[in-house]
Coordinates of C-alpha atoms in Angstrom, one line a residue:
M1 CA -38.8 -73.7 -14.5
R2 CA -35.9 -72.5 -16.9
V3 CA -33.1 -70.6 -15.0
V4 CA -30.0 -68.9 -16.3
I5 CA -27.3 -68.3 -13.8
A6 CA -24.6 -65.8 -14.5
G7 CA -21.3 -66.8 -12.7
A8 CA -20.2 -70.5 -12.3
G9 CA -18.2 -70.3 -9.3
S10 CA -18.8 -71.9 -6.1
V11 CA -21.9 -70.0 -5.4
G12 CA -23.2 -70.4 -8.8
R13 CA -22.6 -74.0 -8.9
S14 CA -24.2 -74.7 -5.7
I15 CA -27.4 -72.9 -6.7
A16 CA -27.4 -74.9 -10.0
R17 CA -27.1 -78.1 -8.3
E18 CA -29.9 -77.4 -5.8
L19 CA -32.1 -76.2 -8.8
L20 CA -31.3 -79.3 -10.9
G21 CA -32.1 -81.6 -7.9
H22 CA -35.5 -79.9 -7.8
G23 CA -36.2 -80.9 -11.4
H24 CA -35.6 -77.3 -13.0
Q25 CA -33.5 -76.7 -16.3
V26 CA -30.4 -74.6 -15.6
T27 CA -27.7 -72.8 -17.9
L28 CA -24.6 -71.6 -16.3
I29 CA -22.6 -68.6 -17.9
D30 CA -19.1 -67.5 -17.2
R31 CA -16.5 -65.8 -19.2
Q32 CA -13.5 -67.5 -17.5
P33 CA -12.3 -70.6 -19.1
A34 CA -11.2 -71.8 -15.6
A35 CA -14.9 -71.8 -14.3
M36 CA -15.9 -74.5 -16.9
R37 CA -15.8 -77.2 -14.4
I38 CA -18.7 -78.9 -16.6
A39 CA -18.1 -82.1 -14.9
S40 CA -19.2 -80.6 -11.3
V41 CA -22.6 -79.9 -12.6
A42 CA -22.9 -82.1 -15.8
E43 CA -26.9 -81.9 -16.0
A44 CA -26.5 -78.2 -16.6
E45 CA -26.2 -76.4 -20.0
W46 CA -22.8 -74.5 -19.9
L47 CA -21.8 -71.4 -21.9
L48 CA -18.5 -69.7 -22.1
A49 CA -19.4 -66.0 -22.6
D50 CA -19.5 -62.6 -21.0
A51 CA -22.8 -62.4 -19.3
C52 CA -22.7 -58.5 -19.7
E53 CA -23.0 -58.7 -23.4
P54 CA -26.6 -58.9 -24.6
S55 CA -25.3 -61.3 -27.5
A56 CA -24.3 -63.8 -24.6
L57 CA -27.7 -63.4 -22.8
A58 CA -29.4 -64.0 -26.3
E59 CA -27.3 -67.1 -27.0
A60 CA -28.4 -68.4 -23.5
S61 CA -32.1 -67.9 -24.7
V62 CA -32.5 -65.5 -21.7
D63 CA -35.9 -64.3 -23.1
Q64 CA -37.0 -68.1 -22.5
C65 CA -36.4 -68.2 -19.0
D66 CA -38.3 -67.7 -15.9
V67 CA -35.6 -66.5 -13.6
V68 CA -32.3 -65.1 -14.0
V69 CA -29.7 -65.2 -11.2
A70 CA -26.7 -62.9 -11.2
A71 CA -24.2 -64.7 -9.0
T72 CA -20.9 -63.3 -9.8
G73 CA -18.5 -62.0 -7.3
D74 CA -18.5 -58.7 -8.7
D75 CA -21.4 -56.4 -7.8
K76 CA -20.9 -54.4 -11.0
V77 CA -21.4 -57.4 -13.3
N78 CA -24.5 -58.3 -11.3
L79 CA -26.2 -55.3 -11.7
V80 CA -25.3 -55.0 -15.6
V81 CA -26.8 -58.6 -15.9
S82 CA -29.6 -57.7 -14.0
L83 CA -30.7 -54.5 -16.0
L84 CA -30.0 -56.3 -19.3
S85 CA -32.2 -59.2 -18.3
K86 CA -35.0 -57.2 -17.2
T87 CA -35.0 -54.3 -19.6
E88 CA -33.8 -56.2 -22.9
F89 CA -35.1 -59.6 -22.5
G90 CA -38.2 -59.1 -20.1
V91 CA -37.0 -61.7 -17.6
P92 CA -40.1 -62.2 -15.2
R93 CA -37.9 -62.6 -12.0
V94 CA -34.2 -61.5 -11.4
V95 CA -32.3 -62.5 -8.3
A96 CA -29.1 -60.7 -7.7
R97 CA -26.0 -61.5 -5.4
V98 CA -24.9 -58.7 -3.2
N99 CA -21.2 -58.9 -2.3
N100 CA -20.6 -55.7 -0.6
P101 CA -23.4 -54.7 1.8
K102 CA -22.4 -51.1 1.1
N103 CA -23.9 -51.7 -2.5
E104 CA -27.4 -53.0 -1.4
W105 CA -28.9 -49.6 -2.0
M106 CA -28.4 -50.0 -5.9
F107 CA -29.8 -53.3 -6.1
D108 CA -33.6 -52.4 -6.5
E109 CA -36.0 -52.3 -9.6
A110 CA -34.2 -49.5 -11.3
W111 CA -31.5 -51.9 -11.8
G112 CA -33.6 -54.5 -12.6
V113 CA -33.4 -56.4 -9.4
D114 CA -36.3 -58.0 -8.0
V115 CA -34.6 -60.0 -5.1
P116 CA -31.3 -59.0 -3.7
V117 CA -29.3 -61.5 -1.7
S118 CA -26.8 -60.1 0.4
T119 CA -24.7 -63.2 1.9
P120 CA -22.9 -60.9 4.4
R121 CA -26.0 -59.3 5.7
I122 CA -27.9 -62.7 6.1
M123 CA -25.0 -64.2 7.8
T124 CA -24.6 -61.0 10.2
S125 CA -28.3 -61.6 11.0
L126 CA -27.8 -65.2 11.8
V127 CA -24.9 -64.5 13.9
E128 CA -26.9 -61.9 15.9
E129 CA -30.0 -63.9 16.1
A130 CA -28.1 -66.9 17.5
V131 CA -26.4 -64.9 20.2
S132 CA -28.9 -62.3 21.3
V133 CA -31.8 -63.0 23.6
G134 CA -34.0 -59.9 24.0
D135 CA -32.8 -58.0 21.2
L136 CA -34.9 -57.4 18.0
V137 CA -32.8 -58.5 14.9
R138 CA -33.9 -57.8 11.6
I139 CA -33.5 -61.1 9.4
F140 CA -34.2 -60.0 6.0
R141 CA -36.4 -57.3 4.1
F142 CA -39.0 -58.1 1.3
H143 CA -37.8 -56.2 -1.4
Q144 CA -41.1 -55.4 -3.3
S145 CA -43.0 -54.3 -0.4
G146 CA -40.2 -52.9 1.7
A147 CA -41.7 -55.0 4.7
S148 CA -39.0 -56.7 6.9
M149 CA -38.9 -59.8 9.1
H150 CA -37.4 -59.6 12.6
E151 CA -36.8 -61.9 15.1
L152 CA -36.7 -61.9 19.0
T153 CA -36.1 -64.5 21.7
L154 CA -38.5 -63.6 24.7
P155 CA -36.3 -63.5 28.0
A156 CA -37.8 -64.7 31.0
S157 CA -38.1 -61.0 32.2
S158 CA -40.3 -60.0 29.2
P159 CA -43.6 -58.4 30.4
V160 CA -45.6 -60.3 27.7
V161 CA -44.4 -64.0 29.0
G162 CA -47.4 -65.6 30.5
R163 CA -49.8 -63.6 28.4
R164 CA -51.9 -64.7 25.5
V165 CA -51.1 -63.3 22.0
G166 CA -54.6 -61.7 21.9
Q167 CA -53.9 -59.8 25.0
V168 CA -50.8 -57.9 23.8
T169 CA -51.1 -54.6 22.0
W170 CA -49.1 -54.9 19.1
P171 CA -47.6 -51.7 17.3
A172 CA -49.7 -50.9 14.2
E173 CA -48.6 -52.4 11.0
T174 CA -46.8 -55.3 13.1
A175 CA -47.9 -59.0 12.7
L176 CA -46.7 -61.9 14.7
A177 CA -46.1 -64.4 11.8
A178 CA -44.8 -67.4 13.8
I179 CA -43.6 -68.5 17.2
I180 CA -40.8 -71.2 17.4
R181 CA -40.9 -73.1 20.6
E182 CA -38.3 -76.1 21.3
D183 CA -37.6 -76.1 17.4
R184 CA -41.3 -76.6 16.8
P185 CA -42.9 -73.6 14.7
I186 CA -46.6 -72.6 15.8
T187 CA -48.9 -70.7 13.9
P188 CA -49.9 -68.2 16.6
S189 CA -53.5 -67.9 17.5
Q190 CA -55.0 -65.2 19.9
D191 CA -55.3 -67.9 22.6
D192 CA -51.6 -68.9 22.4
T193 CA -49.5 -68.1 25.6
L194 CA -46.2 -66.5 25.2
E195 CA -43.4 -68.3 27.0
A196 CA -39.7 -67.5 28.0
G197 CA -37.4 -68.6 25.2
D198 CA -40.0 -68.4 22.6
E199 CA -38.5 -67.1 19.3
L200 CA -40.8 -64.7 17.7
L201 CA -40.8 -63.8 14.0
I202 CA -42.4 -60.5 13.3
V203 CA -43.2 -58.8 10.0
V204 CA -43.2 -55.0 10.1
S205 CA -44.2 -52.7 7.4
A206 CA -41.9 -50.3 5.9
D207 CA -44.0 -47.1 7.4
A208 CA -43.7 -48.9 10.8
E209 CA -40.0 -49.4 10.9
P210 CA -39.4 -46.1 12.6
E211 CA -41.2 -47.5 15.6
L212 CA -39.1 -50.6 16.1
S213 CA -38.0 -49.1 19.5
A214 CA -41.5 -49.4 20.5
L215 CA -41.7 -53.1 19.5
Q216 CA -38.4 -53.6 21.4
E217 CA -39.9 -51.9 24.5
L218 CA -43.0 -54.0 24.4
L219 CA -41.3 -57.3 24.2
A220 CA -37.9 -56.8 25.9
P221 CA -37.6 -53.4 27.6
A222 CA -33.9 -52.6 28.9
P223 CA -33.9 -53.1 32.8
A224 CA -34.2 -49.6 34.6
P225 CA -31.0 -48.3 36.0
T226 CA -30.2 -49.0 39.7
S227 CA -29.5 -46.2 41.9
P228 CA -26.0 -46.1 43.2
I229 CA -25.1 -47.2 46.7
E230 CA -24.1 -44.5 49.1

C-alpha cells in the first residue's frame, strides 16, 4: 500500500514508522525545513512543500496512492489537504487528524474525510473507560455508517449478571460485539453467561443512539434513592 502523510511532526513520523514496519510505502510532506528530520524515518520519501498546494500533492504522486493521512497540528490544513486529495486526486481513503474536538463536525465526507481521528476524544474515552464501572462510555464512532462503539464494565449489582446473553432483551439496533473477561476477548454466544467485571463492547446504530439511556438502565441502572431516616 502506498501512503502519503501530510505533516512530518512527531505524529506524522510515528505513523510513518509504523506503516513502514508493516511493509508499506510512505511519503512525508511538510513545508517547514525544521521538520525535515530525514534520518529519523530514512526509509520514507520526503518532500519539502506545502501540502495545501495542488502542485505539491501532484509532485508527491497523490493520485497514485491508496491512502492520504492529514496529520498536521492545524485543523484548517488537514481539512484542505483532505478536500484536495479526495476531489482533485481521487484518493480512495483519506484519514484526517482532528486537533480540536470542537472542529469534529467539519471532518466529514463534505470535506473529503473518510476517517476522522480525534486524539483528545480518544484519550478522554480511554480515561473514562479506565475509571468508570457501570457507566456506558462511547469509545469511537464509525464515520461512514454513523454507528458507534460503546463500552461498559458490569458492576456486581447489574441485573444481567448471571444471565445468559440470549436471555437478555437487548435494545433494537444494538449488538453485543465482544466480552472482555480477565484480559481475554470472548466472541459472545447465546449461551455465554455474563459475569461481574465483564467489559462489554457494544455496537449501536446511529438511529438507536437516542435510546442509550435504555441500554444503561438495562445493564447498570442507577440505585434507587433511599428514604431519609426520620
